[in-house]
């Protein structure tokens, strides 16, 4: 009797040691820095895989055209460090047609991105990665991610997750501004503050401009695709080029942006990303579709 109990105790300790071994055995959580033999060992543990995504597009005269990708990478890396999820190399080109007239914006079509995304995911799936979460930091990619996620659900039974840092920032930072409607916008807030906290050397504040939606051919635009209709409480839909209605690329006032506000952004957005990845890990780790040998 005693020996059976002892065996159970040893088995428990071994299981705990194995768990700890698996969590510390890999020298980095950046998948691209591992060799193929190391990647095979990682895949065998059925980890959550974060895939950063963004695009190359204008973010006002004072912020880098690679901002979406830089922030996706930043948030994915922080979330990885706090959850043990691995980070794949990012997909840095996306669907930004609306900004195509600004220098440095390089846009690919939805079909192109969908095909790329599907083939990249199938590559990871083939080698045993089943638990995929996109850290996508560009709105124009969202519709494509949903399309590919639904294909993977049908084909492999997988649940695919997605986190959108800029969008989380808009939702979580409203209490930081006296006049949130004036401050918020593309190339304005909370983007400027967030970038000042993450990449201060790449924000050229002396180039900062504020901006508003301007009338175009008589239309009173409230976004790149929404227009006010006189006497109506809901907007109509018309598709503009962004520079039709926001010639300097900016749709808000980032002039009061600060590194300190940006640090709140990091705390809240990364905080959500970490909570989401933990929940995704917990909810999916015992599902049959999540196992690399299925
Ligand atoms: Zn974007």
GROMACS .gro file of C-alpha atoms and ligand atoms in nm:
model
  295
    1UNK     CA    1   0.000   0.000   0.000
    2UNK     CA    2   0.273   0.236   0.103
    3UNK     CA    3   0.469   0.162  -0.214
    4UNK     CA    4   0.164   0.235  -0.433
    5UNK     CA    5   0.123   0.571  -0.259
    6UNK     CA    6   0.493   0.636  -0.299
    7UNK     CA    7   0.468   0.553  -0.671
    8UNK     CA    8   0.179   0.793  -0.709
    9UNK     CA    9   0.372   1.064  -0.529
   10UNK     CA   10   0.673   1.010  -0.756
   11UNK     CA   11   0.449   1.015  -1.064
   12UNK     CA   12   0.302   1.345  -0.948
   13UNK     CA   13   0.647   1.494  -0.892
   14UNK     CA   14   0.759   1.367  -1.233
   15UNK     CA   15   0.454   1.522  -1.400
   16UNK     CA   16   0.531   1.851  -1.229
   17UNK     CA   17   0.897   1.832  -1.328
   18UNK     CA   18   0.800   1.750  -1.685
   19UNK     CA   19   0.567   2.047  -1.693
   20UNK     CA   20   0.841   2.273  -1.562
   21UNK     CA   21   1.092   2.119  -1.802
   22UNK     CA   22   0.861   2.189  -2.097
   23UNK     CA   23   0.810   2.548  -1.989
   24UNK     CA   24   1.181   2.628  -1.948
   25UNK     CA   25   1.346   2.392  -2.194
   26UNK     CA   26   1.340   2.623  -2.495
   27UNK     CA   27   1.604   2.892  -2.519
   28UNK     CA   28   1.369   3.143  -2.679
   29UNK     CA   29   0.999   3.190  -2.747
   30UNK     CA   30   1.078   3.338  -3.091
   31UNK     CA   31   1.002   3.047  -3.321
   32UNK     CA   32   1.210   3.179  -3.609
   33UNK     CA   33   1.529   3.163  -3.402
   34UNK     CA   34   1.496   2.790  -3.337
   35UNK     CA   35   1.638   2.513  -3.556
   36UNK     CA   36   1.406   2.263  -3.723
   37UNK     CA   37   1.481   1.999  -3.463
   38UNK     CA   38   1.400   2.245  -3.184
   39UNK     CA   39   1.078   2.353  -3.362
   40UNK     CA   40   0.972   1.986  -3.377
   41UNK     CA   41   1.019   1.960  -3.000
   42UNK     CA   42   0.822   2.280  -2.947
   43UNK     CA   43   0.535   2.160  -3.167
   44UNK     CA   44   0.515   1.836  -2.969
   45UNK     CA   45   0.414   2.040  -2.662
   46UNK     CA   46   0.111   2.187  -2.848
   47UNK     CA   47   0.193   2.549  -2.766
   48UNK     CA   48  -0.014   2.855  -2.850
   49UNK     CA   49   0.144   3.024  -3.154
   50UNK     CA   50   0.112   3.401  -3.193
   51UNK     CA   51   0.138   3.538  -3.548
   52UNK     CA   52   0.190   3.918  -3.560
   53UNK     CA   53   0.032   4.096  -3.857
   54UNK     CA   54   0.002   4.451  -3.980
   55UNK     CA   55   0.063   4.649  -4.295
   56UNK     CA   56   0.277   4.927  -4.443
   57UNK     CA   57   0.069   5.245  -4.440
   58UNK     CA   58   0.082   5.613  -4.353
   59UNK     CA   59   0.023   5.712  -3.991
   60UNK     CA   60   0.038   6.089  -4.022
   61UNK     CA   61   0.346   6.296  -4.109
   62UNK     CA   62   0.513   6.216  -3.773
   63UNK     CA   63   0.489   5.837  -3.733
   64UNK     CA   64   0.654   5.549  -3.922
   65UNK     CA   65   0.478   5.371  -4.207
   66UNK     CA   66   0.569   5.043  -4.035
   67UNK     CA   67   0.383   5.141  -3.714
   68UNK     CA   68   0.112   4.872  -3.739
   69UNK     CA   69   0.376   4.598  -3.767
   70UNK     CA   70   0.605   4.741  -3.498
   71UNK     CA   71   0.318   4.755  -3.248
   72UNK     CA   72   0.190   4.406  -3.341
   73UNK     CA   73   0.539   4.267  -3.282
   74UNK     CA   74   0.575   4.458  -2.953
   75UNK     CA   75   0.242   4.338  -2.811
   76UNK     CA   76   0.295   3.980  -2.934
   77UNK     CA   77   0.641   3.967  -2.775
   78UNK     CA   78   0.518   4.103  -2.440
   79UNK     CA   79   0.222   3.862  -2.441
   80UNK     CA   80   0.456   3.575  -2.526
   81UNK     CA   81   0.691   3.659  -2.237
   82UNK     CA   82   0.403   3.657  -1.990
   83UNK     CA   83   0.220   3.348  -2.116
   84UNK     CA   84   0.483   3.113  -2.265
   85UNK     CA   85   0.316   3.130  -2.608
   86UNK     CA   86   0.557   3.121  -2.903
   87UNK     CA   87   0.581   3.407  -3.155
   88UNK     CA   88   0.614   3.334  -3.527
   89UNK     CA   89   0.778   3.576  -3.771
   90UNK     CA   90   0.521   3.838  -3.869
   91UNK     CA   91   0.324   3.898  -4.189
   92UNK     CA   92   0.406   4.259  -4.258
   93UNK     CA   93   0.204   4.346  -4.571
   94UNK     CA   94  -0.171   4.390  -4.559
   95UNK     CA   95  -0.481   4.547  -4.714
   96UNK     CA   96  -0.447   4.928  -4.704
   97UNK     CA   97  -0.604   5.045  -5.030
   98UNK     CA   98  -0.769   5.335  -4.851
   99UNK     CA   99  -0.426   5.494  -4.791
  100UNK     CA  100  -0.270   5.395  -5.124
  101UNK     CA  101  -0.196   5.753  -5.236
  102UNK     CA  102   0.045   5.821  -4.949
  103UNK     CA  103   0.417   5.748  -4.997
  104UNK     CA  104   0.524   5.432  -4.815
  105UNK     CA  105   0.179   5.271  -4.820
  106UNK     CA  106   0.208   4.932  -4.990
  107UNK     CA  107  -0.123   4.749  -5.015
  108UNK     CA  108  -0.201   4.394  -5.123
  109UNK     CA  109  -0.547   4.270  -5.222
  110UNK     CA  110  -0.777   4.065  -4.994
  111UNK     CA  111  -0.741   3.754  -5.210
  112UNK     CA  112  -0.362   3.778  -5.199
  113UNK     CA  113  -0.355   3.810  -4.820
  114UNK     CA  114  -0.614   3.533  -4.777
  115UNK     CA  115  -0.406   3.294  -4.984
  116UNK     CA  116  -0.084   3.388  -4.803
  117UNK     CA  117  -0.246   3.355  -4.461
  118UNK     CA  118  -0.406   3.021  -4.540
  119UNK     CA  119  -0.082   2.874  -4.674
  120UNK     CA  120   0.123   3.006  -4.380
  121UNK     CA  121  -0.126   2.853  -4.134
  122UNK     CA  122  -0.129   2.522  -4.322
  123UNK     CA  123   0.253   2.523  -4.300
  124UNK     CA  124   0.239   2.548  -3.922
  125UNK     CA  125  -0.047   2.298  -3.898
  126UNK     CA  126   0.149   2.042  -4.103
  127UNK     CA  127   0.426   2.060  -3.844
  128UNK     CA  128   0.198   2.024  -3.544
  129UNK     CA  129   0.092   2.377  -3.446
  130UNK     CA  130  -0.283   2.377  -3.391
  131UNK     CA  131  -0.342   2.665  -3.154
  132UNK     CA  132  -0.306   2.987  -3.354
  133UNK     CA  133  -0.375   3.342  -3.234
  134UNK     CA  134  -0.319   3.636  -3.467
  135UNK     CA  135  -0.194   3.959  -3.318
  136UNK     CA  136  -0.328   4.168  -3.604
  137UNK     CA  137  -0.281   4.540  -3.580
  138UNK     CA  138  -0.456   4.659  -3.894
  139UNK     CA  139  -0.833   4.692  -3.947
  140UNK     CA  140  -0.818   4.623  -4.322
  141UNK     CA  141  -0.691   4.269  -4.251
  142UNK     CA  142  -0.972   4.175  -4.014
  143UNK     CA  143  -1.217   4.051  -4.277
  144UNK     CA  144  -0.947   3.826  -4.430
  145UNK     CA  145  -0.850   3.680  -4.093
  146UNK     CA  146  -1.212   3.587  -4.025
  147UNK     CA  147  -1.240   3.423  -4.368
  148UNK     CA  148  -0.924   3.214  -4.311
  149UNK     CA  149  -1.020   3.130  -3.950
  150UNK     CA  150  -1.354   2.993  -4.069
  151UNK     CA  151  -1.182   2.783  -4.338
  152UNK     CA  152  -0.948   2.635  -4.074
  153UNK     CA  153  -1.243   2.569  -3.841
  154UNK     CA  154  -1.419   2.375  -4.115
  155UNK     CA  155  -1.110   2.191  -4.237
  156UNK     CA  156  -0.933   2.107  -3.909
  157UNK     CA  157  -1.190   2.175  -3.635
  158UNK     CA  158  -0.959   2.447  -3.502
  159UNK     CA  159  -1.065   2.757  -3.313
  160UNK     CA  160  -0.847   3.050  -3.424
  161UNK     CA  161  -0.808   3.359  -3.204
  162UNK     CA  162  -0.724   3.719  -3.288
  163UNK     CA  163  -0.613   4.025  -3.091
  164UNK     CA  164  -0.619   4.378  -3.242
  165UNK     CA  165  -0.398   4.615  -3.035
  166UNK     CA  166  -0.492   4.955  -3.192
  167UNK     CA  167  -0.860   4.874  -3.161
  168UNK     CA  168  -0.818   4.765  -2.798
  169UNK     CA  169  -0.640   5.094  -2.733
  170UNK     CA  170  -0.932   5.296  -2.872
  171UNK     CA  171  -1.172   5.102  -2.651
  172UNK     CA  172  -0.963   5.113  -2.333
  173UNK     CA  173  -0.815   5.466  -2.331
  174UNK     CA  174  -1.119   5.696  -2.341
  175UNK     CA  175  -1.079   5.804  -1.977
  176UNK     CA  176  -0.736   5.953  -2.056
  177UNK     CA  177  -0.873   6.248  -2.257
  178UNK     CA  178  -1.075   6.558  -2.181
  179UNK     CA  179  -1.220   6.562  -2.532
  180UNK     CA  180  -1.187   6.209  -2.662
  181UNK     CA  181  -1.365   6.277  -2.993
  182UNK     CA  182  -1.120   6.557  -3.074
  183UNK     CA  183  -0.812   6.355  -2.974
  184UNK     CA  184  -0.896   6.017  -3.127
  185UNK     CA  185  -0.818   5.935  -3.489
  186UNK     CA  186  -0.577   5.785  -3.736
  187UNK     CA  187  -0.232   5.944  -3.692
  188UNK     CA  188  -0.360   6.108  -3.373
  189UNK     CA  189  -0.454   5.955  -3.035
  190UNK     CA  190  -0.407   5.716  -2.875
  191UNK     CA  191  -0.160   5.606  -3.145
  192UNK     CA  192   0.086   5.894  -3.095
  193UNK     CA  193   0.110   5.835  -2.717
  194UNK     CA  194   0.145   5.460  -2.764
  195UNK     CA  195   0.426   5.508  -3.017
  196UNK     CA  196   0.599   5.764  -2.789
  197UNK     CA  197   0.609   5.499  -2.516
  198UNK     CA  198   0.716   5.211  -2.742
  199UNK     CA  199   0.936   5.369  -3.011
  200UNK     CA  200   1.016   5.730  -2.908
  201UNK     CA  201   1.308   5.752  -3.151
  202UNK     CA  202   1.070   5.699  -3.446
  203UNK     CA  203   0.814   5.968  -3.361
  204UNK     CA  204   0.914   6.302  -3.518
  205UNK     CA  205   0.697   6.536  -3.310
  206UNK     CA  206   0.808   6.847  -3.502
  207UNK     CA  207   0.624   6.703  -3.804
  208UNK     CA  208   0.299   6.635  -3.614
  209UNK     CA  209  -0.016   6.780  -3.769
  210UNK     CA  210  -0.376   6.765  -3.653
  211UNK     CA  211  -0.652   6.680  -3.897
  212UNK     CA  212  -1.026   6.651  -3.948
  213UNK     CA  213  -1.257   6.493  -4.202
  214UNK     CA  214  -1.322   6.750  -4.475
  215UNK     CA  215  -1.613   6.772  -4.716
  216UNK     CA  216  -1.563   6.594  -5.048
  217UNK     CA  217  -1.792   6.671  -5.345
  218UNK     CA  218  -2.046   6.796  -5.091
  219UNK     CA  219  -2.043   6.480  -4.879
  220UNK     CA  220  -2.013   6.530  -4.501
  221UNK     CA  221  -1.789   6.236  -4.409
  222UNK     CA  222  -1.751   6.100  -4.055
  223UNK     CA  223  -1.510   5.819  -4.151
  224UNK     CA  224  -1.352   5.673  -4.467
  225UNK     CA  225  -1.684   5.507  -4.548
  226UNK     CA  226  -1.954   5.689  -4.349
  227UNK     CA  227  -2.143   6.008  -4.432
  228UNK     CA  228  -2.391   6.219  -4.238
  229UNK     CA  229  -2.734   6.244  -4.404
  230UNK     CA  230  -2.929   6.562  -4.320
  231UNK     CA  231  -3.217   6.501  -4.081
  232UNK     CA  232  -3.109   6.139  -4.011
  233UNK     CA  233  -2.960   5.997  -3.689
  234UNK     CA  234  -2.777   5.710  -3.860
  235UNK     CA  235  -2.499   5.752  -4.118
  236UNK     CA  236  -2.497   5.639  -4.480
  237UNK     CA  237  -2.216   5.448  -4.653
  238UNK     CA  238  -1.994   5.584  -4.932
  239UNK     CA  239  -1.641   5.456  -5.000
  240UNK     CA  240  -1.376   5.730  -5.021
  241UNK     CA  241  -1.002   5.729  -5.069
  242UNK     CA  242  -0.869   5.848  -4.732
  243UNK     CA  243  -0.704   6.155  -4.890
  244UNK     CA  244  -1.039   6.262  -5.044
  245UNK     CA  245  -1.152   6.354  -4.694
  246UNK     CA  246  -0.831   6.366  -4.484
  247UNK     CA  247  -0.557   6.513  -4.708
  248UNK     CA  248  -0.275   6.506  -4.449
  249UNK     CA  249  -0.357   6.151  -4.337
  250UNK     CA  250  -0.466   6.260  -3.989
  251UNK     CA  251  -0.819   6.246  -3.844
  252UNK     CA  252  -0.772   6.370  -3.488
  253UNK     CA  253  -0.549   6.573  -3.256
  254UNK     CA  254  -0.236   6.400  -3.130
  255UNK     CA  255  -0.070   6.719  -3.005
  256UNK     CA  256  -0.137   6.637  -2.639
  257UNK     CA  257  -0.001   6.285  -2.671
  258UNK     CA  258   0.258   6.185  -2.412
  259UNK     CA  259   0.482   5.893  -2.326
  260UNK     CA  260   0.296   5.866  -1.993
  261UNK     CA  261  -0.041   5.814  -2.165
  262UNK     CA  262   0.137   5.563  -2.389
  263UNK     CA  263   0.254   5.369  -2.086
  264UNK     CA  264  -0.108   5.337  -1.972
  265UNK     CA  265  -0.188   5.213  -2.326
  266UNK     CA  266   0.084   4.946  -2.300
  267UNK     CA  267  -0.033   4.835  -1.955
  268UNK     CA  268  -0.397   4.803  -2.063
  269UNK     CA  269  -0.352   4.662  -2.414
  270UNK     CA  270  -0.079   4.416  -2.320
  271UNK     CA  271  -0.282   4.333  -2.008
  272UNK     CA  272  -0.579   4.236  -2.223
  273UNK     CA  273  -0.362   4.042  -2.469
  274UNK     CA  274  -0.206   3.841  -2.185
  275UNK     CA  275  -0.548   3.767  -2.032
  276UNK     CA  276  -0.683   3.664  -2.374
  277UNK     CA  277  -0.390   3.432  -2.455
  278UNK     CA  278  -0.416   3.270  -2.109
  279UNK     CA  279  -0.789   3.214  -2.160
  280UNK     CA  280  -0.728   3.078  -2.512
  281UNK     CA  281  -0.461   2.843  -2.372
  282UNK     CA  282  -0.687   2.722  -2.092
  283UNK     CA  283  -0.993   2.672  -2.313
  284UNK     CA  284  -0.812   2.491  -2.596
  285UNK     CA  285  -0.532   2.285  -2.442
  286UNK     CA  286  -0.740   1.971  -2.386
  287UNK     CA  287  -0.940   1.982  -2.706
  288UNK     CA  288  -0.875   1.695  -2.949
  289UNK     CA  289  -0.819   1.932  -3.242
  290UNK     CA  290  -0.546   2.108  -3.047
  291UNK     CA  291  -0.318   1.804  -3.031
  292UNK     CA  292  -0.029   1.788  -3.277
  293UNK     CA  293  -0.070   1.413  -3.334
  294UNK     CA  294  -0.431   1.440  -3.456
  295LIG    ZN1  295  -0.358   5.024  -4.003
   0.00000   0.00000   0.00000
